[in-house]
PDB file of N, CA and C in Angstrom:
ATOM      1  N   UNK A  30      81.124 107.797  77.110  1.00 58.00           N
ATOM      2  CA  UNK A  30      81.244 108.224  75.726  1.00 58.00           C
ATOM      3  C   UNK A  30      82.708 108.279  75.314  1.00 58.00           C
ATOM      4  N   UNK A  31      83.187 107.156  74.743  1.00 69.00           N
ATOM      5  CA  UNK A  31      84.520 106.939  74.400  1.00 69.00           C
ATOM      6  C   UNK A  31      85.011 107.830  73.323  1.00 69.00           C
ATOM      7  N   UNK A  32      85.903 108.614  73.595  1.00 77.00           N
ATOM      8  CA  UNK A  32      86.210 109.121  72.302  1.00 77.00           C
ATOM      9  C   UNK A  32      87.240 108.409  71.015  1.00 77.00           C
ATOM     10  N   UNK A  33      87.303 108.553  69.699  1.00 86.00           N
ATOM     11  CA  UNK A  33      88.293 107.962  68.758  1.00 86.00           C
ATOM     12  C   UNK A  33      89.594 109.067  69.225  1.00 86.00           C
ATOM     13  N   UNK A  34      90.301 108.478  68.338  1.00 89.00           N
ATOM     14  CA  UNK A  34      91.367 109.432  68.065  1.00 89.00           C
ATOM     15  C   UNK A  34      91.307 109.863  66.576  1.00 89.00           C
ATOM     16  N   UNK A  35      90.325 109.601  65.841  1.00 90.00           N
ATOM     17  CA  UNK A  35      90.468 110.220  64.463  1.00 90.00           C
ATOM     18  C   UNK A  35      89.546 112.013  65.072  1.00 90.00           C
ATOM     19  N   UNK A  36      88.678 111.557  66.268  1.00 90.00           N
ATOM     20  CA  UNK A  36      87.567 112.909  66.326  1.00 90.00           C
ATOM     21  C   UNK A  36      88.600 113.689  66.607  1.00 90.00           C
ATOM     22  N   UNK A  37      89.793 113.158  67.987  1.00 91.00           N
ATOM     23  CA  UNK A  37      90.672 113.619  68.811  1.00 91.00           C
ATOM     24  C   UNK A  37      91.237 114.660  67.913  1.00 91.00           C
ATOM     25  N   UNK A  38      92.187 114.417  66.972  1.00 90.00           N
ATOM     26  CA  UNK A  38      93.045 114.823  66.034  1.00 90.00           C
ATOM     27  C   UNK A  38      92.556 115.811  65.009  1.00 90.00           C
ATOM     28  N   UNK A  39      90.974 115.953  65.047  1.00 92.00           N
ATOM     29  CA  UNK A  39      90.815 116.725  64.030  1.00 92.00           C
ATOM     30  C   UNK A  39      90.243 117.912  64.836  1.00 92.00           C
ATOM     31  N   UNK A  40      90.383 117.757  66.306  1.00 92.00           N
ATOM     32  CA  UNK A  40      90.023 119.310  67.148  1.00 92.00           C
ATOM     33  C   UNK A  40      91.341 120.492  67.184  1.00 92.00           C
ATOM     34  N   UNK A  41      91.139 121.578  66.880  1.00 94.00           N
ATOM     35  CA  UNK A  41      92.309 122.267  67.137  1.00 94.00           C
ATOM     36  C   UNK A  41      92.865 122.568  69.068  1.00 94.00           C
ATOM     37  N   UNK A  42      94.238 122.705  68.954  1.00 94.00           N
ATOM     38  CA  UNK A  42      94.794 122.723  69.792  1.00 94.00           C
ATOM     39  C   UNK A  42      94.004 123.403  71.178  1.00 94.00           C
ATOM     40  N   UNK A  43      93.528 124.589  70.966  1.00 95.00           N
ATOM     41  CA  UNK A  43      92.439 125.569  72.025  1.00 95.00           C
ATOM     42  C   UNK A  43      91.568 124.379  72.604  1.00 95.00           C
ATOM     43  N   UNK A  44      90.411 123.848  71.478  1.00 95.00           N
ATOM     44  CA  UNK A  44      89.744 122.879  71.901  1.00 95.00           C
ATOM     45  C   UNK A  44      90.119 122.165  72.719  1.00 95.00           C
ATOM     46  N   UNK A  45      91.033 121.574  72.197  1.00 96.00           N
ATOM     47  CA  UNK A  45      91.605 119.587  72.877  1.00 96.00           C
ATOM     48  C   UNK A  45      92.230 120.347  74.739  1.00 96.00           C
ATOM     49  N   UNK A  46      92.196 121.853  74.798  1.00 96.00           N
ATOM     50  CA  UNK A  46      92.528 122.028  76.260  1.00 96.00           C
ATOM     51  C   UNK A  46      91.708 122.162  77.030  1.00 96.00           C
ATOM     52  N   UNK A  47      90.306 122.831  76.381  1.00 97.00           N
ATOM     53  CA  UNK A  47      89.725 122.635  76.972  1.00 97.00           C
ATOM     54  C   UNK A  47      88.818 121.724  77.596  1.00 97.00           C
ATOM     55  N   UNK A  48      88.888 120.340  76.519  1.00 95.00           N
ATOM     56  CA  UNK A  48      88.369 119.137  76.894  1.00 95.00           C
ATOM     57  C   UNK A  48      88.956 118.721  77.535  1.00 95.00           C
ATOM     58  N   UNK A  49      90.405 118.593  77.696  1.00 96.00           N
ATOM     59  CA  UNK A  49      91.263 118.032  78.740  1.00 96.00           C
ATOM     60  C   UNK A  49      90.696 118.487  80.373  1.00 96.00           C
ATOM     61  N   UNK A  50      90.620 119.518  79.896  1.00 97.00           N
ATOM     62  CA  UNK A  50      89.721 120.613  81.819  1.00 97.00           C
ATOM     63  C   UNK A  50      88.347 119.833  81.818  1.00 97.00           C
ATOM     64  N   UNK A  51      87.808 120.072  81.064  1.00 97.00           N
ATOM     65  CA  UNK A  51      86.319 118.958  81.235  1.00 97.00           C
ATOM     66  C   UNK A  51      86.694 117.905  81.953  1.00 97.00           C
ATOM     67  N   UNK A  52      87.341 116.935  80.689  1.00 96.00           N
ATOM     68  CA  UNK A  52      87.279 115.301  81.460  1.00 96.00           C
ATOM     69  C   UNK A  52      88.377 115.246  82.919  1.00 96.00           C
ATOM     70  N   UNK A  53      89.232 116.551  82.828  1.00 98.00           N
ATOM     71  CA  UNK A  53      89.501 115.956  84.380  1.00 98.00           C
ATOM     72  C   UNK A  53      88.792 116.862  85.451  1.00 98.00           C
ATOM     73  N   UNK A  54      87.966 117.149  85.220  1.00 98.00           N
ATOM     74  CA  UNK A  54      86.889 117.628  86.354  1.00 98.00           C
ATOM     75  C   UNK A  54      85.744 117.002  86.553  1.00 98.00           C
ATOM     76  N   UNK A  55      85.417 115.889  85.215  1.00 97.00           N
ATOM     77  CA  UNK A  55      84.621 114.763  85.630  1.00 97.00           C
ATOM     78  C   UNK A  55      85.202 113.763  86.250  1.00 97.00           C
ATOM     79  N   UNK A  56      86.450 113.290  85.529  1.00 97.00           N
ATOM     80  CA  UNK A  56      87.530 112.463  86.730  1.00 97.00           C
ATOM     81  C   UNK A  56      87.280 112.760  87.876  1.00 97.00           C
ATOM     82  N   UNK A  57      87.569 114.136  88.181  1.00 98.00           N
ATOM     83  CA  UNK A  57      87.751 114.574  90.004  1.00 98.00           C
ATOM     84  C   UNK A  57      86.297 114.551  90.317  1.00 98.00           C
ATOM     85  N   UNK A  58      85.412 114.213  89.777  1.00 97.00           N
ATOM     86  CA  UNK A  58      83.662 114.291  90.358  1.00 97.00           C
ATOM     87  C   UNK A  58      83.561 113.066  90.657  1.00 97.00           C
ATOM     88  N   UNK A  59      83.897 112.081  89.787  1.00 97.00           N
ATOM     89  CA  UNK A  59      83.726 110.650  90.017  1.00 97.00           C
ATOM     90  C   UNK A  59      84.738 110.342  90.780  1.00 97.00           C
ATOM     91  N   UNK A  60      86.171 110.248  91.120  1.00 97.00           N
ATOM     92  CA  UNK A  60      86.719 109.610  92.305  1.00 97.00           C
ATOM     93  C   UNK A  60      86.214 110.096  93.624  1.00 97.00           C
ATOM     94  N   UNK A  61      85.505 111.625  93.241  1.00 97.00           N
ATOM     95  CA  UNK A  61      84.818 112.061  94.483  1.00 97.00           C
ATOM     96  C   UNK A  61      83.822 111.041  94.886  1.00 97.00           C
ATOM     97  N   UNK A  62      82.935 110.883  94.124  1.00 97.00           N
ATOM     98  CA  UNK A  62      81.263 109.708  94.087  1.00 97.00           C
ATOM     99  C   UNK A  62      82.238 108.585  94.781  1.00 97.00           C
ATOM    100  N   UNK A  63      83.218 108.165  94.088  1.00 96.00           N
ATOM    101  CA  UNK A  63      83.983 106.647  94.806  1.00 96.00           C
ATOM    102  C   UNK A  63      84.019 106.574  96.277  1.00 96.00           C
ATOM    103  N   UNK A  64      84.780 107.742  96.364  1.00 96.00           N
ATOM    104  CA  UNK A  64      85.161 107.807  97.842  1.00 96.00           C
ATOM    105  C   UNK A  64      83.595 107.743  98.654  1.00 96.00           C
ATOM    106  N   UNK A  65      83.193 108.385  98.499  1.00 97.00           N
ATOM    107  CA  UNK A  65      82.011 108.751  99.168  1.00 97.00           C
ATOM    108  C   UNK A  65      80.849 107.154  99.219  1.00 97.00           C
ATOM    109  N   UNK A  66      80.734 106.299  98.302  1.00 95.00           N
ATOM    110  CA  UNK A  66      80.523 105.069  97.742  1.00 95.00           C
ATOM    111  C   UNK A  66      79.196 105.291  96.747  1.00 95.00           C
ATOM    112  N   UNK A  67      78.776 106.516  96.444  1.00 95.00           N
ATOM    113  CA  UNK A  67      77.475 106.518  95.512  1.00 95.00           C
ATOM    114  C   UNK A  67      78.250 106.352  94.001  1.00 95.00           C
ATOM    115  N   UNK A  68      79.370 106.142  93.482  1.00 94.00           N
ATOM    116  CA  UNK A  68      79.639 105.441  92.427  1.00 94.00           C
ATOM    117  C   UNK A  68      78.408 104.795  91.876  1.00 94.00           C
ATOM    118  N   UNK A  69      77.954 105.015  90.848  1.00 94.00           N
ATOM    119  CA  UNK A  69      77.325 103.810  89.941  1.00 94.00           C
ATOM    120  C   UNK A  69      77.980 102.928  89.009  1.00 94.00           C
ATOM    121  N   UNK A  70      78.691 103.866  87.794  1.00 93.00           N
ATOM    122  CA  UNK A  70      79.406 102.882  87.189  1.00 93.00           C
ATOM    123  C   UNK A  70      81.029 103.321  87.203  1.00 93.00           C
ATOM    124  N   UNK A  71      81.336 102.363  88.409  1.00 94.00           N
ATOM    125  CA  UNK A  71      83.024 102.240  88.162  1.00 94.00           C
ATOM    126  C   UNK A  71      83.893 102.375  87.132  1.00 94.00           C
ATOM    127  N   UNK A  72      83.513 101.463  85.993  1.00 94.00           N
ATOM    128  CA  UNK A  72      84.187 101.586  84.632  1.00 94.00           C
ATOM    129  C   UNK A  72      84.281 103.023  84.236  1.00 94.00           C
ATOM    130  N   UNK A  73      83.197 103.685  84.436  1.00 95.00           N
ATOM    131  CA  UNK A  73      83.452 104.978  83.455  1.00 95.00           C
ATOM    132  C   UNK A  73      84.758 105.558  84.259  1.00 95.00           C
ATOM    133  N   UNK A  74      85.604 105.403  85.321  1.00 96.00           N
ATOM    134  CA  UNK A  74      86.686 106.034  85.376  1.00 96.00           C
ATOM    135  C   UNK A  74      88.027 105.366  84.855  1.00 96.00           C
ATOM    136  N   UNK A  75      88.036 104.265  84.714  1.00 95.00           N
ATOM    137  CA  UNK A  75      89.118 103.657  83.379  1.00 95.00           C
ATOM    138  C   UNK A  75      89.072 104.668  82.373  1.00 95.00           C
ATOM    139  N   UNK A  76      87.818 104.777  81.745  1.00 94.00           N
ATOM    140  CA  UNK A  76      87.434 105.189  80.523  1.00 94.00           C
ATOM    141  C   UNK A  76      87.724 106.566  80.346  1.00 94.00           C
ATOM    142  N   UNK A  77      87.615 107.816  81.183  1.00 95.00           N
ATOM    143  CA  UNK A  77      87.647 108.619  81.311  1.00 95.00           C
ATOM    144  C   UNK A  77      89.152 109.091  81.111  1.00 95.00           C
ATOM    145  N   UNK A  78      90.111 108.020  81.859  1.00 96.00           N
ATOM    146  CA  UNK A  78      91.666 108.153  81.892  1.00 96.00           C
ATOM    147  C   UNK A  78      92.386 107.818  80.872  1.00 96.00           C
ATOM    148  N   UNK A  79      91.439 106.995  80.145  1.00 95.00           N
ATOM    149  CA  UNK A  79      92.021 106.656  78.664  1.00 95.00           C
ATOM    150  C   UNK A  79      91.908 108.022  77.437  1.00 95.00           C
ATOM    151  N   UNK A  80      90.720 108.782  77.651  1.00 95.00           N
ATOM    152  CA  UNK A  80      90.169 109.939  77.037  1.00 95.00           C
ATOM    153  C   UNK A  80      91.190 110.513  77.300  1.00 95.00           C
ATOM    154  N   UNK A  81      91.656 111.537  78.458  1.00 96.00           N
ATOM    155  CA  UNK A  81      92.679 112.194  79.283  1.00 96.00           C
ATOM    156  C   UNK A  81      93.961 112.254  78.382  1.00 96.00           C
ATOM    157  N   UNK A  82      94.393 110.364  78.374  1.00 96.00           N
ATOM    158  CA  UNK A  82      95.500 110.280  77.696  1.00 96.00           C
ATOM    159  C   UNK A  82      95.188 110.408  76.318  1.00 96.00           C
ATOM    160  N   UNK A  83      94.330 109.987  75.579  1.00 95.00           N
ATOM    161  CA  UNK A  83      94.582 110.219  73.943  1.00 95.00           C
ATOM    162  C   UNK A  83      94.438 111.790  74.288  1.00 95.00           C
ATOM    163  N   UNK A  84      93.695 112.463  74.433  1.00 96.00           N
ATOM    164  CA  UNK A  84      93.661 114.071  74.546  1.00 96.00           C
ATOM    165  C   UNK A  84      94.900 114.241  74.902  1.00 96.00           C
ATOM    166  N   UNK A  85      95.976 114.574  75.574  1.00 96.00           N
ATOM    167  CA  UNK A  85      97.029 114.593  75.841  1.00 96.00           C
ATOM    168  C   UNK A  85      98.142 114.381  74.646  1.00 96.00           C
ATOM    169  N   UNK A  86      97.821 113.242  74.235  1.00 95.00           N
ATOM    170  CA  UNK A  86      98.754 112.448  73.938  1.00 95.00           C
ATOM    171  C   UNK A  86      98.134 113.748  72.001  1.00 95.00           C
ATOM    172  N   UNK A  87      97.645 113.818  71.183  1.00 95.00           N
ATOM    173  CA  UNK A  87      97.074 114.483  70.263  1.00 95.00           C
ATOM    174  C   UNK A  87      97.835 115.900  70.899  1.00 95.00           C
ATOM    175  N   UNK A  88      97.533 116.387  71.921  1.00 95.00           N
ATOM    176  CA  UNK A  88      97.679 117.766  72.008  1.00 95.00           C
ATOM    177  C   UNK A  88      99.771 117.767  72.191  1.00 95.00           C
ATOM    178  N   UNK A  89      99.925 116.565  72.441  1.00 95.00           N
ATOM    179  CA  UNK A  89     101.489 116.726  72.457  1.00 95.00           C
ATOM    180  C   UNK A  89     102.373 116.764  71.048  1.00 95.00           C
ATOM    181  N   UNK A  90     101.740 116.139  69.855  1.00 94.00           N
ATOM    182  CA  UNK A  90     101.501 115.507  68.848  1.00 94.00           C
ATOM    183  C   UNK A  90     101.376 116.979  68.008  1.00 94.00           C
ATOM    184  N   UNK A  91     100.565 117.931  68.731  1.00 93.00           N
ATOM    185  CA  UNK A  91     100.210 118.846  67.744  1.00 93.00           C
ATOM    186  C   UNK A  91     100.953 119.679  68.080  1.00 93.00           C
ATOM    187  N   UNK A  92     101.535 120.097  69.001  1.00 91.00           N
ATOM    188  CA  UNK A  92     102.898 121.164  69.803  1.00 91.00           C
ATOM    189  C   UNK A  92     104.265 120.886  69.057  1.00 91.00           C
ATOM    190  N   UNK A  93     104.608 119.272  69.428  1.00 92.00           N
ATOM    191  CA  UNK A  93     105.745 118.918  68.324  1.00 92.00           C
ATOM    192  C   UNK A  93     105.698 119.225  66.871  1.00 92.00           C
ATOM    193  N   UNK A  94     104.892 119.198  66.528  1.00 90.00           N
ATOM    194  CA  UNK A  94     104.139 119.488  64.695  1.00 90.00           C
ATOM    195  C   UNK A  94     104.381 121.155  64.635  1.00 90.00           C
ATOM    196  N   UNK A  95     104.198 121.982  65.803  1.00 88.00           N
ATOM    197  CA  UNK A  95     104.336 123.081  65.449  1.00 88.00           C
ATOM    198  C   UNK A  95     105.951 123.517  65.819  1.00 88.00           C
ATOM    199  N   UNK A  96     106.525 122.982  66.535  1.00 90.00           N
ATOM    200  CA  UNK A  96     107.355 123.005  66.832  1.00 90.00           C
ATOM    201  C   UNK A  96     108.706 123.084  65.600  1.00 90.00           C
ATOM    202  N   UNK A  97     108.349 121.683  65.132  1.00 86.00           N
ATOM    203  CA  UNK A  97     109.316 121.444  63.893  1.00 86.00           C
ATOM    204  C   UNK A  97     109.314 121.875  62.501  1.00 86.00           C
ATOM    205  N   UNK A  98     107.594 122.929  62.511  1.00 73.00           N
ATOM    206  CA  UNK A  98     107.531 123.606  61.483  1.00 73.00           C
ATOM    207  C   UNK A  98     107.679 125.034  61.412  1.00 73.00           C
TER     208      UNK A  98
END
């Protein structure tokens, strides 16, 4: 479930941290499945790291914004 960055941007700051803790505790579930080899779908951990970074990348976005105001 790919997220936009228009959904990204319109979560407040609290939110977007705690999704950040979500998707990297599904990250750390699925490189777990890897290792182990019951992986099903590989891709979803690209995908997951791309989420990570727009979340990140929004929540840095919104710190500077408060920052300079």
């Amino acid at each position: 479930l790919a997220m936009n960055m228009n959904e990204i941007k319109e979560m407040p700051p609290v939110e977007l941290q705690a999704k950040c803790r979500e998707l990297r505790a599904e990250l750390f579930n699925l490189n777990l499945q890897e290792s182990i080899g019951t992986l099903e779908k590989p891709h979803r951990i690209a995908g997951l790291r791309k989420d990570i970074a727009r979340v990140e990348t929004a929540l840095s976005a919104k710190k500077k914004k408060a920052v300079s105001a």
